[in-house]
Short mmCIF file of N, CA and C in Angstrom, two decimals:
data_model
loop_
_atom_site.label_atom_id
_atom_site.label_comp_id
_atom_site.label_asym_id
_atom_site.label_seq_id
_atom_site.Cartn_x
_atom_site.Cartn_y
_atom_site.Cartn_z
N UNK A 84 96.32 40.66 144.47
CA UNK A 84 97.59 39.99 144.47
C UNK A 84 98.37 40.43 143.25
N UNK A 85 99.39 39.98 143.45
CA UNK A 85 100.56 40.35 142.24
C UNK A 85 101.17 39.37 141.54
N UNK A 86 100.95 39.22 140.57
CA UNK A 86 100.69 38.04 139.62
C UNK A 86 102.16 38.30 138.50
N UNK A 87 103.08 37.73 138.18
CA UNK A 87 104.08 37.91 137.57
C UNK A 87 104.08 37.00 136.37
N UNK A 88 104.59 37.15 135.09
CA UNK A 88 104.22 36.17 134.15
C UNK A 88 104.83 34.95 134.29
N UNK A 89 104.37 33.56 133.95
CA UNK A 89 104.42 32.22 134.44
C UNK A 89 105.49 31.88 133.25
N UNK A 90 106.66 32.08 133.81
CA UNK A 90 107.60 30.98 132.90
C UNK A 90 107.90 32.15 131.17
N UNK A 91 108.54 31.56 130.42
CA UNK A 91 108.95 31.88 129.33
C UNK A 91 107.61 32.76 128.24
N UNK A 92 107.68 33.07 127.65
CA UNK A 92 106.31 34.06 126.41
C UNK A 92 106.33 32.90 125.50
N UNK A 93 105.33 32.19 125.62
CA UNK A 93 105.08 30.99 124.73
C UNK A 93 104.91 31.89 123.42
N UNK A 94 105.37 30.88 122.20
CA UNK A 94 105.26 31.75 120.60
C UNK A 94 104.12 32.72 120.56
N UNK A 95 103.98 33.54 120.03
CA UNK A 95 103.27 34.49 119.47
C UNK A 95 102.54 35.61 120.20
N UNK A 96 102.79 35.00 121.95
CA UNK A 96 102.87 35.90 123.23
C UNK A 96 103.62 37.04 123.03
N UNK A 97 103.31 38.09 123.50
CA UNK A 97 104.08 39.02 123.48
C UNK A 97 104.73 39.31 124.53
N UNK A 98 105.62 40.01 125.69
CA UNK A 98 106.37 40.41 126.64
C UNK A 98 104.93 40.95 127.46
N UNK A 99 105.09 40.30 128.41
CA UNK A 99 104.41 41.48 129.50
C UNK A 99 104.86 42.58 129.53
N UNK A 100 104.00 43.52 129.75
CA UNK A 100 104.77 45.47 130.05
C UNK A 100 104.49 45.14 131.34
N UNK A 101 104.06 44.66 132.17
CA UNK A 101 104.77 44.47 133.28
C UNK A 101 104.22 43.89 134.70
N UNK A 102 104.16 43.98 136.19
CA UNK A 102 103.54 42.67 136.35
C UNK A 102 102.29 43.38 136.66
N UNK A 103 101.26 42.84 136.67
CA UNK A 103 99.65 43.08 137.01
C UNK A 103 99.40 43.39 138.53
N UNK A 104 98.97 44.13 138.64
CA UNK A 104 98.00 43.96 139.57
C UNK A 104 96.92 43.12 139.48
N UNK A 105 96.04 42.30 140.10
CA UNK A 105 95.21 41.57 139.31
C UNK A 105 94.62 40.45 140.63
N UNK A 106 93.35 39.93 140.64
CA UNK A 106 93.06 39.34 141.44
C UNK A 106 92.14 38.26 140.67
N UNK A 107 92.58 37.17 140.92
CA UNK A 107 91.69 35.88 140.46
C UNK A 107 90.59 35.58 141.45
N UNK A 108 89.37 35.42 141.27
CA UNK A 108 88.68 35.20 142.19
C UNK A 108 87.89 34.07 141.87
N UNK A 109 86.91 34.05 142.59
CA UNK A 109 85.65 32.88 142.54
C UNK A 109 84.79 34.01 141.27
N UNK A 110 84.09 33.74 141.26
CA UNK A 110 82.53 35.02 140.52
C UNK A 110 82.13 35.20 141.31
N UNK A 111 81.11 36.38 141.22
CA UNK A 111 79.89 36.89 141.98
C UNK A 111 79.03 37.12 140.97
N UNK A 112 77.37 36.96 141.76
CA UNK A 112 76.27 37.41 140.86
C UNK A 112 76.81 38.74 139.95
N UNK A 113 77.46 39.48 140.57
CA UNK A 113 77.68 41.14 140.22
C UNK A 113 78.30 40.94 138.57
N UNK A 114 79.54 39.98 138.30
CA UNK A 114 79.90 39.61 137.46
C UNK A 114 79.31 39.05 136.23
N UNK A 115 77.77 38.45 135.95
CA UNK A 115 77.47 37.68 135.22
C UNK A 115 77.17 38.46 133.59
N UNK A 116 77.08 39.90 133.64
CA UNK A 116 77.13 40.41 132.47
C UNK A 116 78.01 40.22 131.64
N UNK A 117 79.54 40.58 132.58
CA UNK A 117 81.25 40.62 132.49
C UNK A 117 81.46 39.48 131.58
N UNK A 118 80.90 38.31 132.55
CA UNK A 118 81.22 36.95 132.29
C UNK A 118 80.72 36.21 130.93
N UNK A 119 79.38 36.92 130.70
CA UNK A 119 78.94 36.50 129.23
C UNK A 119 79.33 37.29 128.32
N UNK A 120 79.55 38.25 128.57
CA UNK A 120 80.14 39.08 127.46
C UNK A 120 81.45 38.91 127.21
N UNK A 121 82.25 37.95 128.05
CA UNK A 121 83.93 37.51 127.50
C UNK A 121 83.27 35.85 127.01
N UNK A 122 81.97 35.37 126.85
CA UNK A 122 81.50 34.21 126.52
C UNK A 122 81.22 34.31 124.69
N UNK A 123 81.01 35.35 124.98
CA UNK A 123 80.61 35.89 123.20
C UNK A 123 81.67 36.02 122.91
N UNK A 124 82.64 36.82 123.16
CA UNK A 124 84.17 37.10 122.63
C UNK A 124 84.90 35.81 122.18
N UNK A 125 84.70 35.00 123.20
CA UNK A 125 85.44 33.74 123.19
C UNK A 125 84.41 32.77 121.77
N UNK A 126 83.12 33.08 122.04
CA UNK A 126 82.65 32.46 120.34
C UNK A 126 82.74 33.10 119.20
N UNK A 127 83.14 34.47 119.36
CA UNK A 127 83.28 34.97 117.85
C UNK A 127 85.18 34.42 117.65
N UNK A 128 85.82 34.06 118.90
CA UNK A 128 87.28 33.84 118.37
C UNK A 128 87.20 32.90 118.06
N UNK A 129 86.64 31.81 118.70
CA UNK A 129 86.29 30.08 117.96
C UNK A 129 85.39 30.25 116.98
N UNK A 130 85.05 31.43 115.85
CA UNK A 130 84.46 31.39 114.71
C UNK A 130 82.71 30.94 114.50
N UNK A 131 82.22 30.70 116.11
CA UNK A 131 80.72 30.70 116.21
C UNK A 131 80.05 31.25 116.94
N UNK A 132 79.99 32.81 116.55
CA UNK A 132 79.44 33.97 117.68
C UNK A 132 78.26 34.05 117.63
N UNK A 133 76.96 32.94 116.97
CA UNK A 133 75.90 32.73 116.90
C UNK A 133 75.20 31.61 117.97
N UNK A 134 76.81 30.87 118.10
CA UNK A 134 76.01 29.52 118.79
C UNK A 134 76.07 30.08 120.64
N UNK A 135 76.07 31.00 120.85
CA UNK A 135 75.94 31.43 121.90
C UNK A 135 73.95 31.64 122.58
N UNK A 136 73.62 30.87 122.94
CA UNK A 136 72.30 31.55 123.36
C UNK A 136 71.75 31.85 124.80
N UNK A 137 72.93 31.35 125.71
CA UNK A 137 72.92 31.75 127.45
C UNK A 137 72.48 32.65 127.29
N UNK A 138 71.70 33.46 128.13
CA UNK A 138 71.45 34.68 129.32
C UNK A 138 72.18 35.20 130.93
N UNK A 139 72.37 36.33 131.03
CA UNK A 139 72.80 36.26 132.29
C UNK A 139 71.74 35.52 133.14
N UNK A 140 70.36 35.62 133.05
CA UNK A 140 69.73 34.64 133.67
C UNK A 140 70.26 33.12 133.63
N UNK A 141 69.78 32.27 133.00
CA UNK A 141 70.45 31.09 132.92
C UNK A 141 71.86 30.43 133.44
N UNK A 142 73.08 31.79 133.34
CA UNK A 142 73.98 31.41 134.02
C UNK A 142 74.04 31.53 135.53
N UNK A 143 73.43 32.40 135.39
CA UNK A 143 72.61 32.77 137.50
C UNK A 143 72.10 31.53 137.80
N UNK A 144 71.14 31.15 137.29
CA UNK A 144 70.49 29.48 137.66
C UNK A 144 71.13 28.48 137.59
N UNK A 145 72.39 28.71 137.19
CA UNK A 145 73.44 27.50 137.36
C UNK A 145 74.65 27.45 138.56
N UNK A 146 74.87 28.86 138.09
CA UNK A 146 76.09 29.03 138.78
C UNK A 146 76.11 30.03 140.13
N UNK A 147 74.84 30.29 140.18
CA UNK A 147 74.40 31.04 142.07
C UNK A 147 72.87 30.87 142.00
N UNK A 148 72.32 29.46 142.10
CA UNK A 148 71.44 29.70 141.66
C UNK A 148 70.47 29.67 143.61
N UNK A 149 69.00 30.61 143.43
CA UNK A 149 68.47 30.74 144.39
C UNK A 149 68.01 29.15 145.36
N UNK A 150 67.85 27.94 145.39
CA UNK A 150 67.42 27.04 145.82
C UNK A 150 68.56 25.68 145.17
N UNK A 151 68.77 25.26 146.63
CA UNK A 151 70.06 24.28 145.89
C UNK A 151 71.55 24.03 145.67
N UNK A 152 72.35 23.47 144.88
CA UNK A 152 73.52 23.52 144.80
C UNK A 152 73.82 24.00 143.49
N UNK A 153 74.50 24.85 142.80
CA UNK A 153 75.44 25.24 141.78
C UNK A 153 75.79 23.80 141.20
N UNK A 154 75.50 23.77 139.68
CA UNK A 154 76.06 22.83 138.95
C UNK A 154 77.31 23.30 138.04
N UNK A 155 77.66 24.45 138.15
CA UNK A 155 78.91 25.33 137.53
C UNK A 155 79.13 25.96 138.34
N UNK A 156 80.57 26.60 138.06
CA UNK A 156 81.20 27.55 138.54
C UNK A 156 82.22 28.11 138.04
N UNK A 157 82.52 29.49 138.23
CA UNK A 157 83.12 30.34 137.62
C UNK A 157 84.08 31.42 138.51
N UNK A 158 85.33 30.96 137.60
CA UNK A 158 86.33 32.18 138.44
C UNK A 158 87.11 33.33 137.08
N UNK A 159 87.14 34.34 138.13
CA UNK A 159 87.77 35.58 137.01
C UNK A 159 89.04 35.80 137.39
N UNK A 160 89.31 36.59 135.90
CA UNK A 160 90.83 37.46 136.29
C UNK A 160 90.01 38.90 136.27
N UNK A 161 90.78 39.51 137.51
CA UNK A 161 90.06 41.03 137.11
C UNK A 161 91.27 41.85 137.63
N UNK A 162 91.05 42.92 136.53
CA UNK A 162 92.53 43.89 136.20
C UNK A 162 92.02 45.38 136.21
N UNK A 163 92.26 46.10 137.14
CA UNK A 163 91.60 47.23 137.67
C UNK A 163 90.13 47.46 137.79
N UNK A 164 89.85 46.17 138.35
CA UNK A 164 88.07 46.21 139.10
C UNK A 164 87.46 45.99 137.61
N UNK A 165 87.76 45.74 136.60
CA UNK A 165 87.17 44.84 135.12
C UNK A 165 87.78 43.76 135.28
N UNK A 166 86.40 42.45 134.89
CA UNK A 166 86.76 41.59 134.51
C UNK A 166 87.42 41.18 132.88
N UNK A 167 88.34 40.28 132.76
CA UNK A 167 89.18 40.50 131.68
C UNK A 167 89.85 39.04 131.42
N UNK A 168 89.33 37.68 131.87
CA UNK A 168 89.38 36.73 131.41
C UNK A 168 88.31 35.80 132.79
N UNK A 169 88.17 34.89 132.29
CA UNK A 169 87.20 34.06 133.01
C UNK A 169 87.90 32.08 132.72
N UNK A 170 87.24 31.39 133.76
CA UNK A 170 87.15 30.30 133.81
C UNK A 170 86.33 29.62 134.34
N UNK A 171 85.19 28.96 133.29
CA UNK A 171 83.90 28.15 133.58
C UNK A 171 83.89 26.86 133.40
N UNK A 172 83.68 26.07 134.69
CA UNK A 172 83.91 25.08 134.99
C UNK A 172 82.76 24.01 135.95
N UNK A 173 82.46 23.05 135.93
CA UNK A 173 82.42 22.17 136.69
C UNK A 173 82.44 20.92 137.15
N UNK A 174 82.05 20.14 138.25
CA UNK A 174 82.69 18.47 138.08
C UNK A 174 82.22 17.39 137.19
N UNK A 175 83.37 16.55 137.20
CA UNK A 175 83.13 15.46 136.38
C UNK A 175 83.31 14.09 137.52
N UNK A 176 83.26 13.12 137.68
CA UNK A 176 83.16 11.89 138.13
C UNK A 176 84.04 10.54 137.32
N UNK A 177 84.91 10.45 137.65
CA UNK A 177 85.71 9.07 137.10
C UNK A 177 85.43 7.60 137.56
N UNK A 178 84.70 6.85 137.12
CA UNK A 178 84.49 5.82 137.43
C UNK A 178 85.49 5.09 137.45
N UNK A 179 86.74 5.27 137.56
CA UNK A 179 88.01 4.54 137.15
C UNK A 179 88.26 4.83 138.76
N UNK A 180 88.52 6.05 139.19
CA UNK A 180 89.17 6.54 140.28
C UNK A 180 88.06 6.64 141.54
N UNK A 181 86.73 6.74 141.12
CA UNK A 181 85.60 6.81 142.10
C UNK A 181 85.79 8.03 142.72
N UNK A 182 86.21 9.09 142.32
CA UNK A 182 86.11 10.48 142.86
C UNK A 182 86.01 11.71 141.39
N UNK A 183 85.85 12.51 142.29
CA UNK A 183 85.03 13.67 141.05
C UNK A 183 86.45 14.53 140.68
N UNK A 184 86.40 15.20 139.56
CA UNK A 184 87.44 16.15 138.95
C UNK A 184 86.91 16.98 138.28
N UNK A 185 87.44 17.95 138.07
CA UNK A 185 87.11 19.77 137.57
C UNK A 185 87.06 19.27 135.68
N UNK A 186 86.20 19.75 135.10
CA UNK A 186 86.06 19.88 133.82
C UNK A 186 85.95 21.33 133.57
N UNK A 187 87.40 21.80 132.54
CA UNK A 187 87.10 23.49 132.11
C UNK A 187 86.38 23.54 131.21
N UNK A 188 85.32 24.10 131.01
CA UNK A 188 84.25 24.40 130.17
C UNK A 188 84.81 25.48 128.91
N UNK A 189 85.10 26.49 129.96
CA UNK A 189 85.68 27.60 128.93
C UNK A 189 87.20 28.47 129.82
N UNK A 190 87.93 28.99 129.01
CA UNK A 190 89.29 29.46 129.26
C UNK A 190 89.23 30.53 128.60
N UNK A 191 89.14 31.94 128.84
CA UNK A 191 89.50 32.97 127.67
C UNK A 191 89.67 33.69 128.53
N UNK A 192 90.67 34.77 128.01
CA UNK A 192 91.26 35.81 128.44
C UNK A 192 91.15 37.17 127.08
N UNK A 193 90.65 38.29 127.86
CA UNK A 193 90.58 39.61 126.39
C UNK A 193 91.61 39.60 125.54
N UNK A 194 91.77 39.56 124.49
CA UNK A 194 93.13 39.53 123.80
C UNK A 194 93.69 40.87 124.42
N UNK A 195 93.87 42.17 125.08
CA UNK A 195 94.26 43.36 125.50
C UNK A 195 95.41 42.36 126.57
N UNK A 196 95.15 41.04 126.85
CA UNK A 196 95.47 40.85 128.36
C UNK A 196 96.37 39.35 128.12
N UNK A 197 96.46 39.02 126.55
CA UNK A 197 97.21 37.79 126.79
C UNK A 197 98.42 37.81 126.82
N UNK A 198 99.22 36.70 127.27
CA UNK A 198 100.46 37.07 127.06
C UNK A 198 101.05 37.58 128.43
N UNK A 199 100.18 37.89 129.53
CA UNK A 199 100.39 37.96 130.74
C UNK A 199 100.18 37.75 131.72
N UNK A 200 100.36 35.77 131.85
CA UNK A 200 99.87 35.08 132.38
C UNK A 200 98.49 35.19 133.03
N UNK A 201 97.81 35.82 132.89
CA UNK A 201 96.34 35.36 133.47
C UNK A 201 95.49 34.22 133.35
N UNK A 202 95.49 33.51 131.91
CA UNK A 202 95.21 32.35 132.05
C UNK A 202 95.52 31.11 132.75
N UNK A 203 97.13 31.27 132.79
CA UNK A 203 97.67 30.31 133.54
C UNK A 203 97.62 30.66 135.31
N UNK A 204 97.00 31.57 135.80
CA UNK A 204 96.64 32.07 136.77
C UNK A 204 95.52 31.43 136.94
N UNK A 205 94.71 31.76 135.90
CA UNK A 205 93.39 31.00 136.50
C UNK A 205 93.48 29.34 136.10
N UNK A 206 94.38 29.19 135.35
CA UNK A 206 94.38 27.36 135.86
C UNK A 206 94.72 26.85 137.01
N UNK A 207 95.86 27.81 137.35
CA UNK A 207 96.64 27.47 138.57
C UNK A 207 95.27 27.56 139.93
N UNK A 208 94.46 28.18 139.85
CA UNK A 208 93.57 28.56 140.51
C UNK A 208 92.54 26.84 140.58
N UNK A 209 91.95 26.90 139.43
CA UNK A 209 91.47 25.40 139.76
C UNK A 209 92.17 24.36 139.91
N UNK A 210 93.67 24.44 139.15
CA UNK A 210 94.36 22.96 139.93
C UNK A 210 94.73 23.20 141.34
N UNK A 211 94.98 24.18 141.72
CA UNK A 211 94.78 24.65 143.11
C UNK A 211 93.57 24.11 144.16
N UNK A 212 91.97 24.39 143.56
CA UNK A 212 91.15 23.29 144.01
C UNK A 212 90.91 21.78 143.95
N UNK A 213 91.30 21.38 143.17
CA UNK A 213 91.60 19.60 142.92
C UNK A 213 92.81 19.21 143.72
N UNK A 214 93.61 19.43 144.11
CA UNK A 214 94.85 19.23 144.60
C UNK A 214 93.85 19.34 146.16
N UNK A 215 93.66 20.73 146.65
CA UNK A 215 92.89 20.36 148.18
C UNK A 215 91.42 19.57 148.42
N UNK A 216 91.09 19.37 147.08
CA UNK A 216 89.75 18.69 147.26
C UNK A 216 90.14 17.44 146.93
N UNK A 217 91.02 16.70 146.69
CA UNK A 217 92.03 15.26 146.41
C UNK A 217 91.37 14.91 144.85
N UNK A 218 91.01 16.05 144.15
CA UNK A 218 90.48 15.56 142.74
C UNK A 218 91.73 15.04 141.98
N UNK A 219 91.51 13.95 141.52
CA UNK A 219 92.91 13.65 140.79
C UNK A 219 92.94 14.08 139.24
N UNK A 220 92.44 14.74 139.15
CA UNK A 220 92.04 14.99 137.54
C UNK A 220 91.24 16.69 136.96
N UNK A 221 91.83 17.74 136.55
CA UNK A 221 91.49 18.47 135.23
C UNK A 221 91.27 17.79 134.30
N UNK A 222 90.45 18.49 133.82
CA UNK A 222 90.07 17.88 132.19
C UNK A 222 89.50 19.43 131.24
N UNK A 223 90.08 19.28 129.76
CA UNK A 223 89.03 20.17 128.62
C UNK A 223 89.54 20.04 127.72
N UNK A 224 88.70 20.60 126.70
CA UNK A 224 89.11 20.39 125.17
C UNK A 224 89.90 21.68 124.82
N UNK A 225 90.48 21.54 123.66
CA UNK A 225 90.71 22.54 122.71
C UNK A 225 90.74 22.07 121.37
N UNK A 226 90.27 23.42 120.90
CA UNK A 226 90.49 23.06 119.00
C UNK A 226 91.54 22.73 118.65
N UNK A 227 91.65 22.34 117.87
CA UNK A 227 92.58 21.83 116.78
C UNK A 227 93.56 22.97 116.63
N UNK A 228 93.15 23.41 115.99
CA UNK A 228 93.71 24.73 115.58
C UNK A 228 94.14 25.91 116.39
N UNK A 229 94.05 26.01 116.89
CA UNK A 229 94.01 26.75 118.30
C UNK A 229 95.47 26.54 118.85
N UNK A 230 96.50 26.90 118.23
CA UNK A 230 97.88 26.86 118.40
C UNK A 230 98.57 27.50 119.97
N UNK A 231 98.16 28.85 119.99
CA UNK A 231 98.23 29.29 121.17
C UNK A 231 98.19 28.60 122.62
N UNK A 232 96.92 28.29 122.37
CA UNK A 232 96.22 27.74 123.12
C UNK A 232 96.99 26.51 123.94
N UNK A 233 97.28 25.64 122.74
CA UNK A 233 98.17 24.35 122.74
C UNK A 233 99.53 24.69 123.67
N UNK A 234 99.84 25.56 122.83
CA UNK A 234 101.51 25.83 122.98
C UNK A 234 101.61 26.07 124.56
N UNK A 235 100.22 27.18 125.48
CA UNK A 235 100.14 27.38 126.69
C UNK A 235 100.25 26.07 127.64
N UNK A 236 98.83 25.02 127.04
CA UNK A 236 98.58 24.00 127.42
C UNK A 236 100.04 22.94 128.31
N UNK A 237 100.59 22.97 127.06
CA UNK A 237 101.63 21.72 126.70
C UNK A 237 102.98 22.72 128.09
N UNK A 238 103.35 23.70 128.25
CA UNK A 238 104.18 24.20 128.78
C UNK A 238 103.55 24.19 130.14
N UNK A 239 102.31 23.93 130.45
CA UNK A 239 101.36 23.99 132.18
C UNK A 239 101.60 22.54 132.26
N UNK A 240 102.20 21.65 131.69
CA UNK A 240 102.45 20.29 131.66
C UNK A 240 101.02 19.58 131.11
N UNK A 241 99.95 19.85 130.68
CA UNK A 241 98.72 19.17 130.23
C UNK A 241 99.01 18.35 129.43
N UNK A 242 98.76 16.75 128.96
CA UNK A 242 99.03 16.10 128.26
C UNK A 242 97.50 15.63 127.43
N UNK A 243 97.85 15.83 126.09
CA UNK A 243 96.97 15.59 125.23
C UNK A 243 96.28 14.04 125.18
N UNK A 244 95.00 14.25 125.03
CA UNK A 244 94.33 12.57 125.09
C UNK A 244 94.20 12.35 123.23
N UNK A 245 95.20 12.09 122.82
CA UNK A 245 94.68 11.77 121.47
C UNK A 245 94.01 10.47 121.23
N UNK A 246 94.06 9.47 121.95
CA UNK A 246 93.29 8.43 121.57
C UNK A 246 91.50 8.21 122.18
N UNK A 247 91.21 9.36 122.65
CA UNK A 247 89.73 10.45 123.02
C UNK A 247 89.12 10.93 121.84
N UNK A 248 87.97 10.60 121.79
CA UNK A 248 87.62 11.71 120.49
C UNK A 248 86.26 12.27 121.30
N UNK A 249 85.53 13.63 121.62
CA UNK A 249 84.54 13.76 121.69
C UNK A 249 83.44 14.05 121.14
N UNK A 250 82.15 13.67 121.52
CA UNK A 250 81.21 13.09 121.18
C UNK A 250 80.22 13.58 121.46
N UNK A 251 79.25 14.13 120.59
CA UNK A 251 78.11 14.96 121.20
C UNK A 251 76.31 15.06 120.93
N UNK A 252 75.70 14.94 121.16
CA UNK A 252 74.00 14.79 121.12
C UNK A 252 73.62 16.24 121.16
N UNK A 253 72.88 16.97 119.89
CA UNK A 253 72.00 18.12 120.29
C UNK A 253 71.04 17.99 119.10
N UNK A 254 69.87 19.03 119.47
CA UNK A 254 68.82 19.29 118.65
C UNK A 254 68.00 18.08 118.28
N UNK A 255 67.82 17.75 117.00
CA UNK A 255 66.98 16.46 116.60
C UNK A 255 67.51 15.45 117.25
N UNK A 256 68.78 15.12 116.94
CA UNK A 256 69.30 13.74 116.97
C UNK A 256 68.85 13.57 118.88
N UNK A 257 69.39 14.36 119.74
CA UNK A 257 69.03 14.49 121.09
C UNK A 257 67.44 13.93 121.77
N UNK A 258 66.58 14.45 120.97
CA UNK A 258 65.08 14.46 121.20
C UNK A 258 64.59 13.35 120.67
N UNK A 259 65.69 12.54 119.49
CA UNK A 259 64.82 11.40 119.14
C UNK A 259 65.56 10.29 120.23
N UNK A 260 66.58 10.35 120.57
CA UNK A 260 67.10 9.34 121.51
C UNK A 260 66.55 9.62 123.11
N UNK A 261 65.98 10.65 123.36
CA UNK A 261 65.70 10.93 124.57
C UNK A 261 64.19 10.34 124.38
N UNK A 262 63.64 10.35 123.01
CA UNK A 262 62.62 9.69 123.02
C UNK A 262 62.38 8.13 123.10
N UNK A 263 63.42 7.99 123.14
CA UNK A 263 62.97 5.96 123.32
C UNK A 263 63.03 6.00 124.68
N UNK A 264 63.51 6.66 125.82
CA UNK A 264 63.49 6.28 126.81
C UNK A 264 62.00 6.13 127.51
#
């Protein structure tokens, strides 16, 4: 498909050179190297290219895995048969609304490729599934800092939860609370 840039060059975007060729898809097994290796990119740009320890295995067992249902899922941008941004995702459950909604896990696009709408391609892509699956709700974080990011956000109409803070369990603290159970 032919993908044209979405609306105005949010700050520090540069001009598209021009419109893409480009196809957003679901993933395939074929992809899972692609896919972790824009997973690392995306932690050395959020400043923790260590805290990465997936395998393409592991993401196979989640996200196509042999026996069962997929607890993730993943769609690409791909720009002359390379993948070149990704979106990893899966549901969440609102006890408010009693139906399930898409949680983005991760959003990155190659820096070679921003700035021309692909990200907002692949949002459009999962609010695209919530809308036919009657999910009333996207959801994800972003850093703080992460201006870009924001500036994209806020112009796709996303409205910030500031009175949210999230909250998280790993390593020790995890194992001693999993231990009283």
């Amino acid at each position: 498909m032919s993908v044209p840039f979405y609306g105005r060059v949010p700050t520090g975007a540069r001009e598209p050179r021009h419109t893409l060729d480009l196809v957003i898809r679901a993933a395939e097994p074929a992809d899972l190297p692609q896919i972790l290796d824009l997973v690392r990119e995306l932690a050395a740009y959020e400043r923790e290219p260590e805290a990465v320890t997936g395998t393409v295995e592991s993401y196979g067992s989640c996200l196509f895995p042999d026996g069962g249902s997929p607890t993730a899922w993943a769609h690409v941008a791909e720009v002359e048969g390379r993948v070149v941004g990704i979106a990893v995702w899966f549901l969440t459950f609102s006890t408010w609304t009693g139906r399930n909604g898409v949680w983005l896990e991760d959003l990155y696009v190659s820096p070679a490729h921003r700035g021309e709408g692909l990200g907002a391609a692949l949002m459009a892509a999962l609010a695209k599934i919530c809308v036919e699956r009657g999910y009333p709700r996207m959801e994800w974080t972003v850093l703080d800092w992460n201006e870009p990011a924001l500036e994209v956000y806020r112009y796709l109409g996303a409205v910030p939860m500031h009175e949210w803070t999230t909250q998280r369990l790993t390593g020790d603290a995890l194992r001693t609370l999993g231990g009283r159970a």
